[in-house]
XYZ file of C-alpha atoms in Angstrom:
660
model
C -6.032 26.918 28.242
C -2.998 27.800 26.125
C -3.089 30.519 23.478
C -0.625 29.564 20.779
C 1.522 32.040 18.854
C -0.836 31.632 15.870
C -3.803 32.769 17.922
C -5.232 29.239 18.077
C -6.511 28.012 21.441
C -5.326 24.674 22.845
C -7.493 23.770 25.834
C -6.732 21.859 29.010
C -9.107 19.101 30.039
C -10.752 21.143 32.778
C -11.531 24.192 30.608
C -12.570 22.577 27.314
C -15.709 24.239 25.852
C -17.170 21.280 23.990
C -19.162 22.107 20.849
C -22.909 21.976 21.347
C -24.090 18.406 20.708
C -26.488 17.701 17.882
C -29.722 15.864 18.487
C -29.273 13.967 15.220
C -28.018 10.404 15.071
C -26.400 8.539 12.200
C -27.687 4.981 12.106
C -25.532 1.994 11.184
C -26.250 -1.730 11.264
C -25.106 -2.302 14.858
C -25.578 1.066 16.569
C -25.821 4.806 15.958
C -23.166 7.531 15.801
C -23.294 11.122 16.966
C -22.450 13.447 14.026
C -19.558 14.972 15.974
C -16.336 12.981 15.697
C -12.988 13.057 17.460
C -9.400 12.921 16.224
C -6.791 11.595 18.641
C -3.013 11.382 18.774
C -0.193 10.890 21.264
C 3.485 11.770 21.449
C 5.777 9.317 23.190
C 9.347 8.954 24.368
C 11.393 5.759 24.244
C 13.829 4.864 27.000
C 16.673 2.726 25.681
C 17.803 -0.395 27.526
C 17.806 -4.174 27.295
C 14.313 -3.809 25.900
C 13.411 -0.242 24.848
C 10.223 1.007 26.485
C 7.910 3.771 25.278
C 5.547 5.988 27.257
C 3.171 8.840 26.442
C 4.015 12.365 27.630
C 1.261 14.336 25.822
C -2.006 13.394 24.147
C -4.226 15.611 22.045
C -7.772 15.375 20.731
C -10.159 17.497 18.687
C -13.959 17.342 18.533
C -16.546 19.152 16.463
C -18.080 19.331 13.035
C -16.613 22.662 11.929
C -13.866 24.571 13.745
C -13.025 21.669 16.074
C -12.114 22.309 19.681
C -8.660 20.899 20.515
C -7.692 19.616 23.938
C -4.452 18.236 25.349
C -3.379 16.421 28.487
C -0.112 15.131 29.868
C -1.260 11.995 31.698
C -3.560 9.053 31.045
C -5.665 10.073 34.065
C -6.489 13.313 32.263
C -7.417 11.282 29.201
C -9.816 9.131 31.243
C -11.380 12.320 32.593
C -11.675 13.756 29.089
C -13.373 10.644 27.688
C -15.849 10.668 30.560
C -16.651 14.319 29.899
C -17.183 13.520 26.202
C -19.451 10.604 27.107
C -21.667 12.841 29.256
C -21.634 15.837 26.894
C -22.744 13.793 23.882
C -24.956 11.272 25.717
C -22.928 8.295 24.529
C -24.078 4.794 25.339
C -23.475 1.240 24.127
C -26.027 2.025 21.394
C -24.769 5.523 20.565
C -21.058 5.925 19.921
C -18.582 8.579 18.847
C -16.128 7.869 16.012
C -12.473 8.567 16.805
C -9.993 8.847 13.919
C -6.353 8.079 14.614
C -3.692 8.477 11.944
C -2.014 5.061 12.034
C -4.181 3.385 14.639
C -1.811 0.405 15.241
C 0.582 2.720 17.099
C -1.897 4.391 19.469
C -3.764 1.115 19.955
C -0.673 -0.490 21.463
C -0.583 2.262 24.123
C -4.298 2.331 25.013
C -5.412 -1.297 24.646
C -4.852 -2.055 28.355
C -6.251 1.259 29.536
C -9.739 0.930 28.048
C -11.662 -2.219 27.216
C -12.282 -2.994 23.563
C -15.243 -5.228 22.834
C -14.351 -5.638 19.142
C -11.071 -5.354 17.240
C -10.955 -5.811 13.469
C -7.393 -6.238 12.166
C -6.003 -6.765 8.653
C -2.915 -8.537 10.020
C -1.092 -9.105 13.276
C -0.624 -5.784 15.100
C -2.580 -3.946 12.390
C -6.007 -3.039 13.761
C -8.214 -1.152 11.344
C -11.169 -0.566 13.650
C -11.498 -0.943 17.436
C -14.782 -0.577 19.312
C -15.168 0.180 23.011
C -18.334 0.751 24.996
C -18.716 4.372 23.902
C -16.192 4.958 21.099
C -15.265 3.500 17.726
C -11.612 4.063 16.816
C -10.766 4.056 13.094
C -7.485 4.289 11.192
C -7.355 7.412 9.016
C -4.054 6.289 7.488
C -5.831 3.311 5.915
C -8.654 5.616 4.851
C -6.330 8.080 3.118
C -3.377 5.827 2.212
C -1.216 8.913 2.824
C 1.074 10.324 5.458
C -0.633 12.938 7.636
C 1.405 15.682 5.976
C 0.312 14.591 2.498
C -3.298 13.983 3.602
C -3.615 17.538 4.948
C -2.175 18.961 1.717
C -4.460 16.726 -0.353
C -7.595 18.012 1.383
C -6.395 21.604 1.765
C -6.621 21.547 5.567
C -6.089 24.983 7.140
C -3.812 23.509 9.794
C -1.250 21.481 7.874
C 0.993 19.096 9.738
C 4.054 20.842 11.146
C 7.223 19.103 9.977
C 10.870 19.451 10.892
C 10.308 21.103 14.293
C 10.140 18.125 16.639
C 13.179 16.221 17.887
C 11.932 12.779 18.910
C 15.316 11.784 20.333
C 14.873 14.127 23.320
C 13.638 12.326 26.426
C 10.410 13.864 27.704
C 8.075 12.921 30.560
C 4.594 14.235 31.427
C 6.349 16.856 33.583
C 8.727 18.105 30.867
C 8.114 21.719 29.861
C 7.190 21.935 26.194
C 7.877 24.904 23.947
C 5.097 26.766 22.183
C 6.119 25.280 18.813
C 5.887 21.782 20.314
C 2.351 22.484 21.503
C 1.501 23.856 18.075
C 2.914 20.693 16.482
C 0.602 18.576 18.675
C -2.343 20.910 18.021
C -1.999 20.676 14.242
C -1.739 16.887 14.299
C -5.338 16.535 15.479
C -6.894 19.726 14.089
C -5.372 19.199 10.629
C -6.557 15.598 10.641
C -10.024 16.715 11.770
C -10.236 19.252 8.943
C -9.142 16.587 6.450
C -11.803 14.129 7.608
C -14.398 16.916 7.442
C -13.471 17.428 3.791
C -14.072 13.746 3.046
C -17.387 13.855 4.894
C -18.727 16.453 2.468
C -19.578 13.457 0.261
C -20.229 10.871 2.987
C -21.473 10.254 6.491
C -19.735 8.469 9.350
C -21.761 5.409 8.372
C -21.110 5.459 4.605
C -17.466 6.570 4.540
C -15.198 3.606 3.667
C -12.752 2.116 6.141
C -9.948 1.963 3.560
C -8.863 4.023 0.590
C -9.732 1.307 -1.933
C -13.260 1.379 -0.508
C -14.012 4.517 -2.543
C -13.327 3.002 -5.943
C -14.827 -0.314 -4.816
C -18.094 1.459 -4.004
C -18.177 3.336 -7.321
C -17.437 0.201 -9.342
C -19.871 -1.911 -7.330
C -22.679 0.549 -8.022
C -21.773 0.634 -11.707
C -21.716 -3.157 -11.932
C -25.064 -3.431 -10.128
C -26.704 -1.401 -12.885
C -26.546 -4.558 -15.019
C -28.034 -7.696 -13.380
C -26.011 -9.904 -15.724
C -22.843 -8.926 -13.889
C -24.025 -10.626 -10.698
C -24.824 -13.781 -12.674
C -21.363 -13.645 -14.241
C -19.655 -13.263 -10.872
C -21.494 -16.244 -9.406
C -20.708 -18.354 -12.449
C -16.946 -17.716 -12.542
C -16.064 -17.198 -8.855
C -13.202 -19.622 -8.038
C -13.639 -22.884 -6.144
C -11.039 -23.823 -3.491
C -8.788 -25.700 -5.926
C -8.665 -22.803 -8.370
C -8.266 -20.281 -5.542
C -5.083 -22.034 -4.362
C -3.657 -21.898 -7.886
C -4.502 -18.198 -8.216
C -2.884 -17.526 -4.859
C 0.275 -19.342 -5.938
C 0.411 -17.493 -9.272
C -0.452 -14.044 -7.895
C 2.450 -11.654 -8.304
C 2.943 -7.892 -8.275
C 5.059 -5.636 -10.440
C 8.324 -6.551 -12.125
C 11.087 -4.641 -10.322
C 14.685 -5.510 -11.098
C 18.005 -4.329 -12.493
C 20.326 -5.218 -15.347
C 22.816 -7.764 -14.005
C 25.620 -6.386 -16.197
C 25.476 -2.841 -14.812
C 25.010 -3.324 -11.078
C 27.286 -0.992 -9.147
C 28.270 1.050 -12.209
C 27.635 4.771 -12.460
C 25.958 5.418 -15.806
C 25.580 8.837 -17.398
C 22.675 10.256 -19.392
C 20.048 7.650 -18.557
C 16.579 7.964 -20.093
C 13.345 7.053 -18.333
C 10.120 5.719 -19.860
C 6.874 5.367 -17.901
C 3.602 3.759 -18.925
C 0.615 6.096 -18.670
C -1.916 4.496 -16.293
C -0.538 1.002 -16.787
C -3.072 -0.918 -14.673
C -6.141 1.069 -15.858
C -5.060 0.454 -19.471
C -4.877 -3.278 -18.793
C -8.327 -3.297 -17.195
C -9.857 -1.416 -20.139
C -8.054 -2.965 -23.115
C -6.681 -6.408 -22.267
C -8.453 -9.764 -22.105
C -9.470 -11.465 -18.851
C -10.901 -14.867 -17.910
C -14.578 -14.140 -18.498
C -15.730 -17.749 -18.629
C -15.696 -20.313 -15.868
C -12.371 -22.093 -15.457
C -12.456 -25.730 -16.498
C -9.851 -28.229 -15.381
C -8.159 -30.174 -18.183
C -7.449 -33.660 -16.896
C -4.795 -34.497 -19.471
C -2.825 -32.634 -22.112
C -2.163 -35.133 -24.888
C 0.482 -33.247 -26.865
C 2.613 -30.114 -27.013
C 0.433 -28.908 -29.891
C -2.661 -29.186 -27.712
C -0.963 -27.212 -24.956
C 0.048 -24.510 -27.428
C -3.528 -24.360 -28.652
C -4.822 -23.809 -25.121
C -2.152 -21.188 -24.378
C -2.961 -19.293 -27.563
C -6.743 -19.232 -27.192
C -7.611 -19.354 -23.480
C -6.727 -17.891 -20.135
C -4.617 -20.619 -18.547
C -3.469 -21.210 -14.989
C -1.264 -24.228 -14.356
C 1.629 -25.649 -12.408
C 4.853 -25.660 -14.406
C 7.789 -28.024 -13.856
C 11.117 -27.272 -15.549
C 14.324 -29.299 -15.463
C 17.770 -27.793 -15.952
C 16.317 -24.325 -16.225
C 18.781 -21.717 -17.507
C 18.481 -18.021 -18.403
C 19.376 -17.324 -22.030
C 22.765 -15.569 -22.293
C 21.408 -12.451 -23.971
C 18.796 -11.791 -21.238
C 20.131 -9.254 -18.745
C 17.106 -9.086 -16.457
C 15.844 -12.481 -15.166
C 12.081 -12.872 -14.726
C 11.429 -15.818 -12.375
C 11.512 -14.911 -8.655
C 12.893 -17.557 -6.328
C 10.103 -16.666 -3.886
C 7.432 -17.812 -6.375
C 8.959 -21.271 -6.828
C 7.034 -23.858 -4.824
C 9.906 -26.307 -5.278
C 13.455 -25.627 -6.348
C 16.680 -27.627 -6.446
C 20.167 -26.125 -6.648
C 19.105 -22.634 -7.727
C 21.622 -19.984 -8.773
C 20.098 -16.632 -7.982
C 20.747 -13.000 -8.900
C 19.036 -10.463 -6.656
C 16.182 -12.856 -5.886
C 15.702 -13.979 -9.512
C 16.632 -17.391 -10.920
C 19.530 -17.668 -13.349
C 19.806 -21.442 -13.238
C 17.952 -24.193 -11.422
C 18.196 -27.970 -11.605
C 14.464 -28.350 -10.919
C 11.906 -25.560 -10.561
C 8.162 -25.717 -9.935
C 5.884 -22.688 -10.048
C 2.296 -21.757 -10.855
C 1.874 -19.442 -13.841
C -0.508 -17.970 -16.380
C -0.040 -18.209 -20.137
C 1.336 -14.643 -20.011
C 4.045 -15.632 -17.543
C 4.859 -18.726 -19.588
C 5.223 -16.622 -22.732
C 7.872 -14.499 -21.014
C 9.617 -17.541 -19.534
C 9.734 -19.353 -22.888
C 11.328 -16.315 -24.552
C 13.926 -15.758 -21.840
C 14.815 -19.230 -20.500
C 15.739 -22.634 -21.860
C 15.348 -26.075 -20.245
C 15.934 -29.751 -20.898
C 12.486 -31.039 -19.878
C 9.042 -29.603 -19.157
C 5.868 -30.875 -17.545
C 2.617 -29.260 -16.485
C -0.230 -30.215 -14.167
C -3.472 -28.793 -12.797
C -4.211 -26.925 -16.028
C -7.337 -24.777 -15.825
C -8.631 -22.864 -18.853
C -11.286 -20.179 -19.328
C -12.641 -18.196 -22.259
C -11.093 -14.801 -22.813
C -13.000 -11.560 -23.000
C -13.071 -7.935 -21.939
C -14.176 -6.929 -18.463
C -17.846 -5.890 -18.217
C -18.495 -2.551 -19.983
C -19.768 -0.981 -16.747
C -16.369 -1.575 -15.136
C -14.400 -0.252 -18.105
C -16.605 2.832 -18.471
C -16.060 3.688 -14.797
C -12.266 3.551 -15.184
C -12.377 5.641 -18.383
C -14.622 8.168 -16.623
C -12.056 8.532 -13.824
C -9.219 8.905 -16.340
C -11.178 11.604 -18.172
C -11.871 13.456 -14.915
C -8.241 13.249 -13.817
C -7.031 14.583 -17.149
C -9.548 17.445 -17.248
C -8.930 18.549 -13.667
C -5.125 18.649 -13.801
C -4.084 22.229 -13.048
C -7.737 23.273 -12.629
C -8.881 21.869 -9.268
C -6.100 20.332 -7.191
C -8.410 18.527 -4.764
C -10.744 16.980 -7.329
C -7.764 16.095 -9.548
C -6.035 14.324 -6.664
C -9.306 12.613 -5.758
C -9.772 11.230 -9.284
C -6.111 10.226 -9.491
C -6.358 8.501 -6.129
C -9.397 6.521 -7.253
C -7.958 5.393 -10.564
C -4.730 4.342 -8.857
C -6.788 2.266 -6.415
C -8.328 0.121 -9.160
C -5.496 -2.384 -8.946
C -5.790 -2.785 -5.167
C -9.525 -3.300 -5.545
C -9.030 -6.013 -8.169
C -6.390 -7.875 -6.150
C -8.308 -8.085 -2.868
C -8.048 -11.601 -1.476
C -11.528 -13.068 -0.820
C -10.193 -15.304 1.972
C -9.229 -13.529 5.177
C -7.635 -15.001 8.276
C -8.869 -13.610 11.597
C -6.367 -11.852 13.853
C -7.023 -11.264 17.522
C -5.088 -9.811 20.412
C -5.162 -11.760 23.674
C -3.084 -9.016 25.375
C -0.049 -11.307 25.460
C 0.428 -11.782 21.742
C -1.480 -11.587 18.488
C -2.926 -14.871 17.320
C -4.210 -16.020 13.957
C -7.295 -18.062 13.210
C -6.811 -19.516 9.737
C -9.797 -19.072 7.473
C -11.582 -22.033 5.961
C -11.128 -21.493 2.225
C -14.331 -23.284 1.226
C -16.494 -21.377 3.718
C -14.917 -18.032 2.837
C -15.434 -18.516 -0.898
C -19.025 -19.617 -0.394
C -19.691 -16.541 1.753
C -18.242 -14.339 -0.977
C -20.465 -15.916 -3.606
C -23.522 -15.140 -1.482
C -22.485 -11.544 -0.781
C -24.068 -8.921 -3.004
C -21.097 -6.656 -2.241
C -18.802 -8.809 -4.392
C -18.491 -8.141 -8.111
C -14.943 -9.011 -9.273
C -13.637 -12.596 -9.094
C -10.138 -13.046 -7.683
C -8.665 -14.133 -11.025
C -9.185 -10.624 -12.406
C -6.494 -9.302 -10.072
C -4.139 -12.058 -11.188
C -4.494 -11.013 -14.829
C -4.157 -7.272 -14.149
C -0.582 -7.689 -12.936
C 0.232 -10.488 -15.405
C -0.687 -8.269 -18.374
C 1.186 -5.300 -16.880
C 4.354 -7.386 -16.498
C 3.924 -8.723 -20.031
C 3.578 -5.174 -21.402
C 6.632 -4.025 -19.451
C 8.662 -6.896 -20.925
C 7.856 -5.504 -24.383
C 9.692 -2.295 -23.449
C 12.511 -4.246 -21.814
C 12.987 -6.219 -25.048
C 12.929 -3.006 -27.089
C 15.693 -1.550 -24.901
C 17.589 -4.853 -24.826
C 20.957 -4.510 -23.114
C 20.097 -0.843 -22.581
C 17.379 -1.586 -20.015
C 19.357 -0.935 -16.839
C 16.460 -0.908 -14.355
C 12.695 -1.455 -14.394
C 9.964 -1.021 -11.807
C 6.357 -2.121 -12.427
C 5.498 0.434 -15.130
C 8.815 2.089 -15.953
C 12.137 1.385 -17.636
C 15.463 3.182 -17.212
C 17.399 3.050 -20.489
C 21.086 3.760 -21.162
C 23.336 3.705 -24.186
C 20.677 3.127 -26.857
C 18.245 5.376 -28.690
C 14.861 3.635 -28.732
C 12.807 6.678 -29.758
C 11.652 5.234 -33.095
C 10.807 1.830 -31.615
C 8.859 3.423 -28.764
C 6.953 5.563 -31.261
C 6.065 2.410 -33.209
C 5.028 0.652 -30.000
C 2.874 3.599 -28.933
C 1.064 3.692 -32.294
C -0.147 0.142 -31.678
C -1.161 0.961 -28.107
C -3.037 4.104 -29.174
C -4.910 2.124 -31.808
C -5.996 -0.409 -29.185
C -6.873 2.341 -26.701
C -8.875 4.175 -29.388
C -10.885 1.027 -30.130
C -11.784 0.657 -26.449
C -12.249 4.334 -25.622
C -9.299 4.233 -23.202
C -8.378 7.876 -23.562
C -9.272 11.324 -22.293
C -10.571 13.863 -24.798
C -9.411 17.343 -23.803
C -11.073 20.634 -24.717
C -8.145 21.665 -26.920
C -8.745 18.634 -29.130
C -5.904 16.512 -27.800
C -6.357 12.931 -26.675
C -4.440 11.447 -23.782
C -4.147 7.683 -24.166
C -3.744 5.085 -21.448
C -0.922 2.586 -21.824
C 1.518 4.600 -23.947
C 5.189 4.650 -22.965
C 6.025 8.275 -22.201
C 9.560 9.611 -22.041
C 10.048 11.257 -18.668
C 12.841 13.470 -17.408
C 16.052 11.453 -17.388
C 19.116 11.442 -15.167
C 22.581 12.894 -15.511
C 23.852 9.934 -13.492
C 22.344 6.624 -12.356
C 23.531 3.676 -10.250
C 21.656 0.613 -8.980
C 22.530 -2.084 -6.473
C 19.362 -4.125 -6.909
C 15.592 -3.820 -6.721
C 14.488 -0.657 -4.896
C 18.154 0.291 -4.436
C 19.278 3.077 -6.703
C 20.649 6.595 -6.638
C 20.471 9.278 -9.343
C 21.553 12.792 -10.136
C 18.655 14.678 -11.707
C 18.811 18.398 -12.483
C 22.013 18.503 -10.481
C 20.339 17.106 -7.353
C 21.159 13.813 -5.676
C 18.081 11.604 -5.224
C 17.789 8.259 -3.479
C 15.443 5.297 -3.630
C 16.343 2.757 -0.974
C 13.779 0.486 0.643
C 13.669 1.170 4.372
C 15.377 4.584 4.186
C 13.686 7.986 3.893
C 14.392 9.452 0.440
C 15.313 12.962 1.609
C 17.042 12.069 4.859
C 19.022 9.295 3.195
C 20.123 11.495 0.299
C 21.485 14.062 2.746
C 23.885 11.428 4.079
C 25.488 10.913 0.666
C 28.366 13.189 -0.290
C 27.961 12.251 -3.955
C 26.599 9.455 -6.130
C 30.010 7.793 -5.767
C 29.193 7.418 -2.072
C 26.321 5.042 -2.930
C 28.159 1.739 -2.690
C 28.048 -1.573 -0.891
C 29.056 -1.119 2.735
C 27.769 2.460 2.977
C 26.259 3.011 6.443
C 23.305 5.367 6.840
C 23.429 6.586 10.430
C 20.370 7.071 12.681
C 17.917 9.731 11.518
C 17.941 8.285 8.007
C 14.263 7.487 8.489
C 14.821 3.874 9.531
C 13.555 2.763 12.939
C 13.366 -0.406 15.003
C 10.325 -1.146 17.181
C 9.841 -3.228 20.335
C 6.310 -4.213 21.380
C 5.850 -4.385 25.137
C 2.729 -6.114 26.465
C 2.919 -4.462 29.876
C -0.001 -4.318 32.289
C -0.878 -0.877 33.680
C 1.878 0.260 36.048
C 3.201 3.365 37.754
C 6.554 4.554 36.438
C 8.870 6.647 38.577
C 11.093 8.830 36.433
C 12.835 12.172 36.871
C 11.175 12.704 40.234
C 7.573 12.093 39.152
C 5.151 9.156 39.120
C 2.879 8.534 36.143
C 0.708 5.773 34.696
C 1.887 3.703 31.763
C 0.912 0.386 30.191
C 1.478 -1.620 26.993
C 3.574 0.369 24.560
C 5.989 0.473 21.632
C 9.628 1.396 22.041
C 10.897 3.037 18.853
C 14.542 3.905 18.220
C 16.300 5.270 15.177
C 18.559 2.677 13.618
C 21.342 2.522 11.089
C 21.105 0.975 7.647
C 24.038 -0.649 5.907
C 23.803 -0.789 2.163
C 24.461 -4.367 1.164
C 23.464 -7.353 -0.916
C 22.938 -11.030 -0.198
C 25.903 -13.381 -0.162
C 24.701 -15.031 -3.387
C 24.348 -11.637 -5.053
C 27.822 -10.687 -3.860
C 29.334 -13.900 -5.195
C 27.677 -13.316 -8.556
C 29.092 -9.793 -8.771
C 32.475 -11.060 -7.626
C 33.025 -7.968 -5.514
C 35.502 -7.967 -2.658
C 33.865 -6.025 0.155
C 35.761 -4.706 3.135
C 33.230 -3.740 5.789
């Protein structure tokens, strides 16, 4: 037993006073759970070498319902002993299991998968298990449940023991025999106790059987229940659910947000840059924009350009588009077509992943994408194939009312109840992820040598989805959520014109032009649409907050971009960084000034960027620093540098001479 400086008690394995077990059981489809649950975490050291190797030097766990009891151990043998004690204390069996939450399960799983036998592993991708079941325990990923870092999750739920940050140097080599300081024990203690308190908060509204596995599960459950209140919604889903041919087209056309920079201002430091953000961009689309509400019909032949224009103007359209001698119009500063979405391309000229010119390009698009392309590109010849059309309409009222209800709650609770506000905000932000969930899932399994993939049969998967009463939104809805959002964003980009220096999904950074009047005019139209569909929050003071309006946010004294997700700003005198793969705060500390953000800049280790090595090692005894200890499969993680750069094509376009 170790009494920490805070007065908290951190128990050893042999003196742990387990909470009194409950006689209750929580039934699920396959087995039952005890109401007590565990949180589990490890700390590991990586030894550098030809292939870096990681090993655990302390593990920690917490069990209880309220005021969890926390235990630590320094070896895997102690962990085995602890699990056996838990099994006996709570009468666990193959039919009665204990849930174990791990914050980012893929990491701990790699260390324990050869130490205990898992009879079931459900993974969302290679090396990304979401749930792992052993004989007596069911391990779940709390990171997927919260969609937050542990630090943010504890703050979100108001956990008494927040994650301790900034006090642990992971670069120090430690073994199970290394003496740890009191603060290091407290760090380990809070990792599991804070997580336990956070899960307890979520379980105020759920049980271990009903709580979702992922964060989008919350909004999915709410919307599913709302949709079930009207039997016609199930009939609609079955009628319009895609067949395999349509599914492939949707998959090809599916695209996320529009993130890019103005090709004329890359690498330039701009002063006094404004920022405009859409209010609840995706929720606005789902409440106010049209969607394919009828069943898609394949058009075997388009007889004329007029007929095509008629289809594009009246129906939701998905089709394959072929363009010859494609060229971006000279006045367009921000190209739209990603090279990655072109199924075929010949002799492309690319700027930051977007097509400027292409001899032949083939892609799958919606009528919304084609509208943008036709306004921003020119070509010598066009052809289409595989045209599918469906009647347009609004999403079912039950779905729209649920989203508006969440928006109302979020708006009312801001500054009143931090937890409930964050909960409503989290749900409304998850609507997009819910809508874009792919109905066809490959199966991933770990044979202890490597992860393997069993490709799903599209026909069988789609048929299973049609039969499932849990399904309520066809896949094409997700396609149109992002298509409308990109189309709306392009309206703002066109308003700003040359002044749009950077855009990201629902925001535009604007320099050198005053677009206040045009934005006000744009917002009047949006507010009128939102008013018609009830897409607003009515506050007690009489104000209305509308979805979809472009709001002017705090701007920047200075701004520079080197491509998508690569920019640096000075805001309120502070240097801020957005750089994919680099921690915002740690990276910013390595810049002397905004002038330091340039091609060739090297961010040294401890910028938040790491490199991982997966070792599929069988259980073995390591001899290190005069002690022997058990280890097995593991992950070696080392801090790595990051060099700020661009692709060769991008560099050639910018015509920059780089000396690195």
